[in-house]
Short mmCIF file of C-alpha atoms and ligand atoms in Angstrom, two decimals:
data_model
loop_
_atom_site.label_atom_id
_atom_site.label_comp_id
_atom_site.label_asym_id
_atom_site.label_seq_id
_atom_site.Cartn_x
_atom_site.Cartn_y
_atom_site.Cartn_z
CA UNK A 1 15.79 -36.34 -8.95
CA UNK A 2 19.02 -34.07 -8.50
CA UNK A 3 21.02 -34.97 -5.50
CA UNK A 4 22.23 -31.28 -4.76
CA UNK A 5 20.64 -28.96 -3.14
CA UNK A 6 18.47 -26.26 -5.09
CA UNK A 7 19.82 -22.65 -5.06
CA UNK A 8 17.62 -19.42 -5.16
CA UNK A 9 18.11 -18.14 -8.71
CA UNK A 10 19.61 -14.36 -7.65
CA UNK A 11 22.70 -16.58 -5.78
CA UNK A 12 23.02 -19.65 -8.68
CA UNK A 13 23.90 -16.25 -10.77
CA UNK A 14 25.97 -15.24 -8.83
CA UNK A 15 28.12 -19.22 -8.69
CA UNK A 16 31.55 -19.32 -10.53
CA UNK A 17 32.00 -20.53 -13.98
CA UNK A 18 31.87 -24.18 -14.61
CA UNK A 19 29.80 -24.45 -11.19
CA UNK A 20 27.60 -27.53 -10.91
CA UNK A 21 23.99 -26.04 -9.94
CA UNK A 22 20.07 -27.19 -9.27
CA UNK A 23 17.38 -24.84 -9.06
CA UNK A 24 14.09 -25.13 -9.58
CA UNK A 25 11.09 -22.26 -10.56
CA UNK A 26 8.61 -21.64 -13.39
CA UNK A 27 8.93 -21.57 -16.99
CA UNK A 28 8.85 -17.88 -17.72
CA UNK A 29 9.39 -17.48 -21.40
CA UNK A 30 10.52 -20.54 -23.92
CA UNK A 31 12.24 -20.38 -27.32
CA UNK A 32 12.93 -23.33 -29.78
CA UNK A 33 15.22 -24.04 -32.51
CA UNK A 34 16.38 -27.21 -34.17
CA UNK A 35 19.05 -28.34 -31.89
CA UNK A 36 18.56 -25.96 -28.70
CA UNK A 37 15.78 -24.74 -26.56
CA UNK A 38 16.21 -21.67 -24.10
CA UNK A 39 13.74 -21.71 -20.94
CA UNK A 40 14.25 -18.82 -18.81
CA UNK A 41 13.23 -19.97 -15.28
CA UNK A 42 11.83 -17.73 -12.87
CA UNK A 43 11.56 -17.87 -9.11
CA UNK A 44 10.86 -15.56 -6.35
CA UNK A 45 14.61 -14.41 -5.99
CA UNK A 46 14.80 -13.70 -10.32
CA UNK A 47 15.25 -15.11 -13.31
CA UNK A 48 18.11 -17.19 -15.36
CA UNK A 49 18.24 -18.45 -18.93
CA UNK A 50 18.82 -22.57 -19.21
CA UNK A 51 20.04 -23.80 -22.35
CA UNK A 52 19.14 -27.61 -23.36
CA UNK A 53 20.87 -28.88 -26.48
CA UNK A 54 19.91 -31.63 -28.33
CA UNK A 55 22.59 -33.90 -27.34
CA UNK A 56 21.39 -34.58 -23.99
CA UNK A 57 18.18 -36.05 -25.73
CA UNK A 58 16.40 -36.81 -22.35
CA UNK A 59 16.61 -33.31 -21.29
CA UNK A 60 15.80 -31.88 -24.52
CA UNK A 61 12.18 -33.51 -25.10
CA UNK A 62 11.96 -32.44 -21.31
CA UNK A 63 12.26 -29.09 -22.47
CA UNK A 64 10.08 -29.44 -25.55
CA UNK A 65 7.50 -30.51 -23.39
CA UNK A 66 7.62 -27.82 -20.63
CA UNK A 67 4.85 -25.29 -21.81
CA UNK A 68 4.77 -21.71 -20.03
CA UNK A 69 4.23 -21.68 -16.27
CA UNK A 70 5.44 -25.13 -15.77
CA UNK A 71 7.26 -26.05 -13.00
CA UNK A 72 10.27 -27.49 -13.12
CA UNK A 73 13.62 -28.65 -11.63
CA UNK A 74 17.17 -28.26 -13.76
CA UNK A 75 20.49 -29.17 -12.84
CA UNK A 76 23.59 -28.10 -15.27
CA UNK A 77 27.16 -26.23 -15.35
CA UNK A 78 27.04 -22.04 -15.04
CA UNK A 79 28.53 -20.54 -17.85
CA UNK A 80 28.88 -16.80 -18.00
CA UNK A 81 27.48 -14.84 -20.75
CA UNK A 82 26.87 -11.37 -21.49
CA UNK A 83 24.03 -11.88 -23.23
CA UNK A 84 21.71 -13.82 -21.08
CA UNK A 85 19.64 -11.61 -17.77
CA UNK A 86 21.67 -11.81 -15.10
CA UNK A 87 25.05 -12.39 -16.66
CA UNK A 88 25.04 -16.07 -17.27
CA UNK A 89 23.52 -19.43 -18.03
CA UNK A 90 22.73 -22.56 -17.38
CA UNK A 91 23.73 -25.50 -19.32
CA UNK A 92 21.08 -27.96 -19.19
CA UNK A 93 21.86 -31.96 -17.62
CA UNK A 94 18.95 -32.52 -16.43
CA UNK A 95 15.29 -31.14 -16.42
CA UNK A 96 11.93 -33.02 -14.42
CA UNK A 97 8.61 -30.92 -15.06
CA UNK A 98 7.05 -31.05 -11.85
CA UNK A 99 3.41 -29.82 -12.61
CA UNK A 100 2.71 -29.45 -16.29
CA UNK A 101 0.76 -26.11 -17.40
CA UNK A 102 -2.28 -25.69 -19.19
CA UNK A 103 -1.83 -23.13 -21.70
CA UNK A 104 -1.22 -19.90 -19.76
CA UNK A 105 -3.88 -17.58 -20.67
CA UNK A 106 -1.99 -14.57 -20.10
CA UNK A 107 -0.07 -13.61 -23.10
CA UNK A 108 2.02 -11.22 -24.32
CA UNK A 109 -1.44 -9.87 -26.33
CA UNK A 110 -3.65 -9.97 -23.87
CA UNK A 111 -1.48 -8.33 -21.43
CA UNK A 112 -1.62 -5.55 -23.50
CA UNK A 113 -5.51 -6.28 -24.05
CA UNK A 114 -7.31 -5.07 -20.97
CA UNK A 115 -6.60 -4.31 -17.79
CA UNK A 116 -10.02 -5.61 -16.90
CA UNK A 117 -9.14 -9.34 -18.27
CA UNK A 118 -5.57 -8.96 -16.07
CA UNK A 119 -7.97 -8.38 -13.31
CA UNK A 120 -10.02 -11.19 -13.91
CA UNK A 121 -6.85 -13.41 -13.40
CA UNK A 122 -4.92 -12.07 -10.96
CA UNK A 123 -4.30 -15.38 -9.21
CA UNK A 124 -2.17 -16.17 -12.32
CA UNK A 125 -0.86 -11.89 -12.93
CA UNK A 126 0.52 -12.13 -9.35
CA UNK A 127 3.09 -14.00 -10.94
CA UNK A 128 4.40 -11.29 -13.66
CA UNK A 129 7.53 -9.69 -12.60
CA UNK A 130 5.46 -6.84 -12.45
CA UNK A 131 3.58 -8.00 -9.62
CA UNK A 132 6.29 -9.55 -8.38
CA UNK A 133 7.91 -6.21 -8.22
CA UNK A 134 5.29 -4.05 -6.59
CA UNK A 135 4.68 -7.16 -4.15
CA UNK A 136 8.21 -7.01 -2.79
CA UNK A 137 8.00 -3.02 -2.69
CA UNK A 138 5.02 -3.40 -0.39
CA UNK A 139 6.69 -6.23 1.40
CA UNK A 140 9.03 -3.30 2.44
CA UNK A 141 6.65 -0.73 3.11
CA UNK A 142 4.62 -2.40 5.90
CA UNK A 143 8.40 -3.86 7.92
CA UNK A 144 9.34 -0.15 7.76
CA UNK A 145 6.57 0.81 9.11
CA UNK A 146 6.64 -1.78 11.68
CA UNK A 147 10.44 -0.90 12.47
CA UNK A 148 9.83 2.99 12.53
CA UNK A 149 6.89 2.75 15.01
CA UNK A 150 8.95 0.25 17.34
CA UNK A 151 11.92 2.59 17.21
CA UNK A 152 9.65 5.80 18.07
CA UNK A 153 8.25 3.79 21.45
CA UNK A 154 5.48 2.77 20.35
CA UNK A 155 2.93 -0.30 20.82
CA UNK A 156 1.32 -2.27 18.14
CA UNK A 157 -2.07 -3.10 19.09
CA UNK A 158 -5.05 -4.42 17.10
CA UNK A 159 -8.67 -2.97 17.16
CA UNK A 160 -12.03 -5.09 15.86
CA UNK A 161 -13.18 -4.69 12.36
CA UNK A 162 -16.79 -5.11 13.16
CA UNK A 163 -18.05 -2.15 15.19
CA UNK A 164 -20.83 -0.58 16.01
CA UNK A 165 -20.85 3.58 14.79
CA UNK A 166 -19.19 5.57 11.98
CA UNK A 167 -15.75 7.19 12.44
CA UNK A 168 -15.58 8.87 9.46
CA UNK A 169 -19.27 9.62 8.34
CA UNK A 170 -22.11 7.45 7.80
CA UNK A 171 -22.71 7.71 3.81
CA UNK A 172 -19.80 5.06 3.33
CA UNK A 173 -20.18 2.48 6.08
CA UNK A 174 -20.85 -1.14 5.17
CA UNK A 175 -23.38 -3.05 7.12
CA UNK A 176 -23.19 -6.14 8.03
CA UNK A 177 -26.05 -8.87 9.26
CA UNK A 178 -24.85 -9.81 12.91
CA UNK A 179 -27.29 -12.46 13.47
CA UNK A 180 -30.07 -10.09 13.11
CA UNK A 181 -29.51 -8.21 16.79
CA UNK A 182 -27.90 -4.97 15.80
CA UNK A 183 -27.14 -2.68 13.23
CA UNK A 184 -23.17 -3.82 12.82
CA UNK A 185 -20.91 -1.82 10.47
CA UNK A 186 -17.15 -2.73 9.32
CA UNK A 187 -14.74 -0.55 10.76
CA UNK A 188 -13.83 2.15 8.62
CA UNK A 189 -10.62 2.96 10.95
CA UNK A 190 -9.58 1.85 13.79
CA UNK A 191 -8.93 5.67 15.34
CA UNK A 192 -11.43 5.68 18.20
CA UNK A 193 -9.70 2.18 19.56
CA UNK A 194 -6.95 3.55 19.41
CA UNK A 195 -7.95 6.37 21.15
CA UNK A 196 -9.10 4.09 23.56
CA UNK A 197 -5.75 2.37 24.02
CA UNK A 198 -3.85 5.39 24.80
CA UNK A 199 -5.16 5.36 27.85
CA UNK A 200 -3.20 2.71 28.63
CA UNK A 201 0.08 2.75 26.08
CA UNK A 202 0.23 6.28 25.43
CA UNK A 203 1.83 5.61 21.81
CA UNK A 204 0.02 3.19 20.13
CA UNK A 205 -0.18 1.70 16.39
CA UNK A 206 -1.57 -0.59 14.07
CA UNK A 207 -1.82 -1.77 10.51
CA UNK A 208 -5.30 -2.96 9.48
CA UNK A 209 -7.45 -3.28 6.54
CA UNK A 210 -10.51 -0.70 6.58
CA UNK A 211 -13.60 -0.67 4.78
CA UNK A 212 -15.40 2.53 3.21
CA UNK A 213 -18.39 1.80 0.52
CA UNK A 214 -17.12 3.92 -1.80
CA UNK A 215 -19.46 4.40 -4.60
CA UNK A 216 -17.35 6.25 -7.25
CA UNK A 217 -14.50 4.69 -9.19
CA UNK A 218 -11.87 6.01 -8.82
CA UNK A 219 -7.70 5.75 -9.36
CA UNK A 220 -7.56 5.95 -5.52
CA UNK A 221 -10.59 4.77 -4.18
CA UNK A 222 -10.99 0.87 -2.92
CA UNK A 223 -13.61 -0.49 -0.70
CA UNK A 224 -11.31 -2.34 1.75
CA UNK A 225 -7.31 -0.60 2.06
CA UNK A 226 -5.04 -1.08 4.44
CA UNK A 227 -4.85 1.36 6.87
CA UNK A 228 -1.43 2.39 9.33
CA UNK A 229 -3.06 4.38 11.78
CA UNK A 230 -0.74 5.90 15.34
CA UNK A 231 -2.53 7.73 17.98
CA UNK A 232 -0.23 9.34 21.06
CA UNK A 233 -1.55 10.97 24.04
CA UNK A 234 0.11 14.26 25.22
CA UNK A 235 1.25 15.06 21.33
CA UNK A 236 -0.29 18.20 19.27
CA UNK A 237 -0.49 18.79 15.55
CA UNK A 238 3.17 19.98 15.14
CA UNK A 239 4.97 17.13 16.75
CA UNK A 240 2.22 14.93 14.60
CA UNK A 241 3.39 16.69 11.40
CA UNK A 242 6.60 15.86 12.53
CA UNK A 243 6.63 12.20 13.10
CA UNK A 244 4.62 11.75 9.70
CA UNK A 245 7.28 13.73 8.02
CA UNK A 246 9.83 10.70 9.63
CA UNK A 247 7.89 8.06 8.87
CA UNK A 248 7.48 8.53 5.23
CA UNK A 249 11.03 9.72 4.83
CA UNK A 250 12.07 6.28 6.48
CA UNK A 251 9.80 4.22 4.25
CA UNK A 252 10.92 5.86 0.88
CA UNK A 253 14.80 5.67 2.01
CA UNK A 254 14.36 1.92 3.22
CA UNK A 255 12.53 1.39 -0.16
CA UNK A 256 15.67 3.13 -2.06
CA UNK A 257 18.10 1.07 -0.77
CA UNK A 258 16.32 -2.33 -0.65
CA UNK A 259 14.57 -2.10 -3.55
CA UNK A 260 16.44 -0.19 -6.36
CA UNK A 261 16.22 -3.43 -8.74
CA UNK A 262 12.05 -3.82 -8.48
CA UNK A 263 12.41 0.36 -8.91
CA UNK A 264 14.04 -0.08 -11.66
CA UNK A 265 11.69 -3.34 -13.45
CA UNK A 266 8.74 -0.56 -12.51
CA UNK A 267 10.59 2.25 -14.31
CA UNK A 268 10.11 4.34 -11.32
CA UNK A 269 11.61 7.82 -11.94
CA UNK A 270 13.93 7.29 -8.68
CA UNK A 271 15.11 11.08 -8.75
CA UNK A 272 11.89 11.39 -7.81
CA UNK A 273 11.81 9.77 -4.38
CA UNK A 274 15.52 11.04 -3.81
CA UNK A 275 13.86 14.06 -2.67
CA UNK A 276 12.09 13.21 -0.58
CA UNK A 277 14.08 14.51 3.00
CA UNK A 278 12.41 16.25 5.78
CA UNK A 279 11.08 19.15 6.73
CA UNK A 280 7.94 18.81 4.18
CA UNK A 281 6.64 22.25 3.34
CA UNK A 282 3.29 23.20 4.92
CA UNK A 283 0.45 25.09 3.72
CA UNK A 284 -2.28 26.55 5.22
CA UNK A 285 -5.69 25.64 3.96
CA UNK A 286 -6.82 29.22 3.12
CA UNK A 287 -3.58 29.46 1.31
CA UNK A 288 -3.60 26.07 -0.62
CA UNK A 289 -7.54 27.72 -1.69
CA UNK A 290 -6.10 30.62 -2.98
CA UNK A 291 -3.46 28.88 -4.64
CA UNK A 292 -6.24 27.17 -6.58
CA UNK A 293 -8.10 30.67 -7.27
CA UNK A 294 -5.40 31.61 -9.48
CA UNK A 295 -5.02 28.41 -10.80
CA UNK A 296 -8.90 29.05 -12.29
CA UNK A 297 -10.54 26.37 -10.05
CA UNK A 298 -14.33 27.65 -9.10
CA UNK A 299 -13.46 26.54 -5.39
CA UNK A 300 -14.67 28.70 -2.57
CA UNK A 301 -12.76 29.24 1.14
CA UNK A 302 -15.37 25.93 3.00
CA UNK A 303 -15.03 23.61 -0.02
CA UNK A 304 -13.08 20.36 0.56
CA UNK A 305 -10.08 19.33 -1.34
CA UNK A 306 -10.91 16.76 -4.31
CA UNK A 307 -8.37 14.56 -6.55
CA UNK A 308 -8.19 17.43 -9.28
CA UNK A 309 -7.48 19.81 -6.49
CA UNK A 310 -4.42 17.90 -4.61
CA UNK A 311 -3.49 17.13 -8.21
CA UNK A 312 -2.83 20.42 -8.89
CA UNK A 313 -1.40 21.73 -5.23
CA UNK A 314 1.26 18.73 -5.51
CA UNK A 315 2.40 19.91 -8.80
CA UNK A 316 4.04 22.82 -7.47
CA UNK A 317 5.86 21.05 -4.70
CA UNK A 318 8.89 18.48 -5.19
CA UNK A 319 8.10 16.67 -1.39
CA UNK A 320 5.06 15.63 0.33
CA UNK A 321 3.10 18.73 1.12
CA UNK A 322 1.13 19.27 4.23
CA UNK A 323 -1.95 20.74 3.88
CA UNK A 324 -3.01 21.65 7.36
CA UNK A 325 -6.27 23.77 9.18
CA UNK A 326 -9.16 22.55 6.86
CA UNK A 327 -12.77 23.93 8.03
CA UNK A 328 -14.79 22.32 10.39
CA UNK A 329 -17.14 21.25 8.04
CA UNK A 330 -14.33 19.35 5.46
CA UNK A 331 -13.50 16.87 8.63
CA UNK A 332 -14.92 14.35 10.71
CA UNK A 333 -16.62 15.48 13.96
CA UNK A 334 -14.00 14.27 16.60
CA UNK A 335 -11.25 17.08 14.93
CA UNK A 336 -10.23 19.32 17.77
CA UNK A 337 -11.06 23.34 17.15
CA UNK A 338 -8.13 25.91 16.76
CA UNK A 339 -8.44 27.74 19.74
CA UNK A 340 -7.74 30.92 17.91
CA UNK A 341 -10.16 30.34 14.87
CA UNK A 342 -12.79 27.83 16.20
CA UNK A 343 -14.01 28.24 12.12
CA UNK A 344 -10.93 25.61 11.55
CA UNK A 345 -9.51 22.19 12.93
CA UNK A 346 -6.02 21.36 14.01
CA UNK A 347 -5.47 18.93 10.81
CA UNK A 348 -3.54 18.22 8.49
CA UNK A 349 -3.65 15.90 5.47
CA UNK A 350 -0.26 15.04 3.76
CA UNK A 351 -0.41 15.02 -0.08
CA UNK A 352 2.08 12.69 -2.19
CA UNK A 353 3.77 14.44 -4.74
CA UNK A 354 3.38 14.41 -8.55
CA UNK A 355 0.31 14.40 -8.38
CA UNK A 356 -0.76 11.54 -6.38
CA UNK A 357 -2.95 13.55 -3.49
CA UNK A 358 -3.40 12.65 0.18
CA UNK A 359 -1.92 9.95 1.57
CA UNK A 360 -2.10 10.67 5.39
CA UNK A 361 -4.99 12.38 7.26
CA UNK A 362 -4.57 13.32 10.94
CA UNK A 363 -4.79 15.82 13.52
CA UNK A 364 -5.56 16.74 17.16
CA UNK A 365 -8.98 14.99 18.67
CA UNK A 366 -11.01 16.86 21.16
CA UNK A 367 -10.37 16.16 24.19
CA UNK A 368 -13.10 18.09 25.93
CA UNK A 369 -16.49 15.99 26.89
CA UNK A 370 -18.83 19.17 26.10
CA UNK A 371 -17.20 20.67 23.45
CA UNK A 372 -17.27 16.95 21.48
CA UNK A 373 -20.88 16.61 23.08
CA UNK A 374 -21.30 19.72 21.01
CA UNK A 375 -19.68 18.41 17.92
CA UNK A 376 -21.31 15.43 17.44
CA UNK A 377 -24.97 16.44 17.78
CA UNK A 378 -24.10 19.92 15.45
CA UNK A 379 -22.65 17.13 12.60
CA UNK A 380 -26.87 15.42 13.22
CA UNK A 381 -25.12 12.43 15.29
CA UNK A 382 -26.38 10.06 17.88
CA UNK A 383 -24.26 10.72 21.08
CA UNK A 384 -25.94 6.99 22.09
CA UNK A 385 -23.61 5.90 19.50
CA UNK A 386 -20.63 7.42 21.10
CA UNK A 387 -20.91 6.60 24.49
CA UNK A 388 -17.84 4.36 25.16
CA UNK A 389 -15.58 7.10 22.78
CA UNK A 390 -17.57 9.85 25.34
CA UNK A 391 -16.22 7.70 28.42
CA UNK A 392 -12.90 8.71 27.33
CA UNK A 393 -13.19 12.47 27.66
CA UNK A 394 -15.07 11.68 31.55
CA UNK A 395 -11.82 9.85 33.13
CA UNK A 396 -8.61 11.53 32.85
CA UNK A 397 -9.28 12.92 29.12
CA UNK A 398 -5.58 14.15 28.05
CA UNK A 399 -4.79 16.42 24.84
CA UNK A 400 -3.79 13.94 22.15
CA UNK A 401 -3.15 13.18 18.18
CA UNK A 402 -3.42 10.41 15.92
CA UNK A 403 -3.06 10.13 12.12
CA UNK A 404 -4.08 7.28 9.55
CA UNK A 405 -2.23 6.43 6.96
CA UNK A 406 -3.51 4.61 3.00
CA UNK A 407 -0.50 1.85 3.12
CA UNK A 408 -2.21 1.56 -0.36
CA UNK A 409 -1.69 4.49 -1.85
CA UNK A 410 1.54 4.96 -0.51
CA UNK A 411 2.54 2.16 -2.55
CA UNK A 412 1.46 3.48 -5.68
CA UNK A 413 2.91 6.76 -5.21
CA UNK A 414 6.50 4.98 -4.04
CA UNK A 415 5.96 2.31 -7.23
CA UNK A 416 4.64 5.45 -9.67
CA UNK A 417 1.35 3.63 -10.56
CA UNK A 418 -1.31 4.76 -12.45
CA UNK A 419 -4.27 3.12 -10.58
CA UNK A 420 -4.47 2.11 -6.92
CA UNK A 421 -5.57 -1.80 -7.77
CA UNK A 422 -2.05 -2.30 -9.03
CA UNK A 423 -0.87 -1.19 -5.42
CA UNK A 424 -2.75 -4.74 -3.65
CA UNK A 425 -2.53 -8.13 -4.32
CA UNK A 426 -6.19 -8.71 -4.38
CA UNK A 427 -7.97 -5.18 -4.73
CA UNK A 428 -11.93 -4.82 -3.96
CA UNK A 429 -14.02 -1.83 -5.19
CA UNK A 430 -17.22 -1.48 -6.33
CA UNK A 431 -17.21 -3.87 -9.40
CA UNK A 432 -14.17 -6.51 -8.26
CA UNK A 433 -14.48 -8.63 -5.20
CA UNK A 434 -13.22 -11.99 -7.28
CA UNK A 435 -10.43 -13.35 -7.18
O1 4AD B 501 -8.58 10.58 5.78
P1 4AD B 501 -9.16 9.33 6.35
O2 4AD B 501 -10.58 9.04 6.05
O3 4AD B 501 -8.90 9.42 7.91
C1 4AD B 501 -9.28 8.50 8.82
O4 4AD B 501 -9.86 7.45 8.59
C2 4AD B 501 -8.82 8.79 10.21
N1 4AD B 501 -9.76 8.19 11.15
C3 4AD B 501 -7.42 8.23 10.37
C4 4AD B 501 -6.84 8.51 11.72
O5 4AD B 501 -6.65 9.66 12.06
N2 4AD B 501 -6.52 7.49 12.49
O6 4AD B 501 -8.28 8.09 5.87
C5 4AD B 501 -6.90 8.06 6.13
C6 4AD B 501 -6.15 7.64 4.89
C7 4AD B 501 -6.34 8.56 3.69
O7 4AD B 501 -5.44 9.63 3.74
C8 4AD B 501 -6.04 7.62 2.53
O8 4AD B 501 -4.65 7.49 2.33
C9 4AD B 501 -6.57 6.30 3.03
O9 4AD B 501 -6.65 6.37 4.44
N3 4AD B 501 -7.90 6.02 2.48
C10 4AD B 501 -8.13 5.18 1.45
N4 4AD B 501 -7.30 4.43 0.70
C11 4AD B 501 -7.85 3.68 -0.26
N5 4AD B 501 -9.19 3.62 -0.53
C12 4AD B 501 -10.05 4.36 0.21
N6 4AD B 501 -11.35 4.27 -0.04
C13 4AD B 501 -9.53 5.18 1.26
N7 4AD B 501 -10.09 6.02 2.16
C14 4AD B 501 -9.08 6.51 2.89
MG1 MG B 502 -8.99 12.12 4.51
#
């Protein structure tokens, strides 16, 4: 219909008064009076309020058709107004409805409903400026992590998702039916190919979903996340800590200055993130337990961390906190042994402040065949299962660290929100694997 070319909604705001303008979008909200009818339009770049009066008949009964979540096409004149989002608005010429909506079943009510119903139709919630919001926030998170891993030397590199033995324990793998020849699992991290790749690389990443079958509900728990994980031969716990400590502080600035506006539409408490500048502060494990003593928790020195726990550790910090030398018997087998109290591993977890708990865990891997030999049949595992990993520590083993990070959970922390399926476009758990 229009003969001009359409404009992106954030830069027809920004066009001079009197400028002639197309755009085209959804219908985002609708109000109707006698003689007028205001359609704010939305797109992917914002929103702008059109104005059709009822002396450009054609356009009007356009616009008294157009139902919510239409889409549509409007040319007009910009005229600036203080009252309108954004500044200004458009003055309807001409409107087409390019698909027609059913009536949107996502209403102002039911919004306010259930979260369960919003989760029933989040193919159509994905388009709430909500969404929208914490979409482009995560948009951000996984190019900064991209641009800080380039800039640090290191390779991106992709590992399978269906493998063959546990990384992280064998009470949450998922099995899957490979044409009846093997027990298959998905990959609940993609550490040991990493590990693998080293070898070659020496700094290597990737950013990949993982699956754990995570029976409990929780705020933080899915059943497939997406997972940054880094491993780097010749680096120990303290230059890990380190690079962690960078990585996060170049996510949350990047996020800070690219995304103050979807901050804002979240009502993220920005001071907040402002804070968030290296070093982190670092606590030992036998102090973050005592910390918890005197907080009244009935938690013993050997006892793992849970959400209440890292709740109430984070509360007393303003950054990240690293939490580092948990027992041998809170971590996975492959965690390396401080030398000087072979009761502990050279770990670390990094907790997300206010509350939100770990967002990182990491640490040094053993790099010695007998002492992992060792390790995996004390934690009642199959060393069959480990071969290839075992290969590793046979030719040219090398000290080396790795980390993995919940890209998930990171967004929720950086977006403030209260549950974890908010964080992903399409979250699974235990209950939700539609849409
Ligand atoms: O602490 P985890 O289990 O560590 C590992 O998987 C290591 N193999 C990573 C590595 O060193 N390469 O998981 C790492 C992070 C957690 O800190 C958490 O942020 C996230 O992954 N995570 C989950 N996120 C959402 N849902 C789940 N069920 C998660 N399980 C772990
Ligand atoms: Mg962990």
């Amino acid at each position: 219909m229009i003969p001009i070319e359409f404009r992106a909604i954030s830069d027809a705001l920004s066009s001079e008064e009197g400028e002639r303008i197309a755009i085209r979008g959804w219908v985002y909200r609708k109000r109707e009076f006698k003689d007028k009818i205001f359609l704010v339009i939305r797109d992917s770049s914002g929103i702008i309020q059109c104005l059709a009066r009822k002396d450009n008949q054609k356009a009007f009964e356009e616009a008294r058709k157009a139902t919510i979540e239409s889409s549509v096409e409007v040319e007009g004149c910009i005229k600036k107004d203080p009252r309108a989002p954004g500044g200004c608005e458009l003055k309807v010429d001409e409107l087409k409805i390019v698909g027609l909506a059913a009536p949107f079943p996502i209403t102002k009510s039911a919004v306010d409903a259930s979260s369960d119903f919003l989760l029933d139709v989040r193919h159509l919630w994905i388009r709430s400026r909500r969404m929208t919001a914490i979409l482009k926030v995560r948009d951000t998170v996984f190019r900064s992590i991209h641009d800080f891993f380039r800039s640090r030397g290191f390779y991106e590199v992709q590992a399978p998702m269906f493998v063959t033995a546990a990384v992280e324990g064998g009470a949450s793998l998922f099995k899957v039916d490979y044409f009846g020849r093997r027990d298959v699992y998905l990959t609940q991290s993609s550490q040991f190919y990493l590990e693998v790749l080293i070898y070659s690389l020496e700094r290597v990443y990737t950013i990949a979903p993982s699956f754990r079958a995570e029976k409990s509900r929780t705020r933080r728990h899915l059943t497939e996340f997406w997972h940054a994980e880094a491993e780097a031969a010749w680096m120990d716990l303290n230059e890990l800590m380190r690079l962690e400590e960078d990585l996060i502080c170049h996510i949350v600035s990047t996020v800070l200055s690219e995304r103050a506006e979807e901050l804002g539409l979240l009502g993220r408490n920005v001071k907040a993130l402002e804070l968030v500048e290296p070093p982190f502060p670092r606590l030992a494990y036998d102090e973050a337990i005592e910390i918890l003593q005197e907080k009244g928790f009935d938690i013993q020195w050997g006892d793992d961390l849970g959400s209440d726990e890292e709740r109430a550790l984070t509360m007393d910090f303003e950054k990240p906190v690293f939490i580092y030398g948990y027992p041998e018997k809170c971590k996975a087998f492959y965690h390396k042994p401080d030398p000087s109290r072979p009761e502990i591993t050279l770990s670390a977890d990094l907790l997300a402040p206010e509350g939100y708990g770990e967002i990182i865990g990491g640490g040094e891997r053993i790099e010695n065949l007998d002492v992992l030999l060792d390790k995996i049949k004390k934690f009642g595992l199959d060393p069959k299962d480990y071969e290839w990993y075992l290969d590793l520590r046979r030719y040219g083993t090398v000290p080396h660290s790795g980390f993995g990070l919940g890209t998930d959970r990171l967004v929720m922390w950086i977006c403030g929100l209260q549950h974890i399926r908010e964080a992903v476009p399409f979250p699974r758990d235990i209950r939700k694997v539609y849409p």
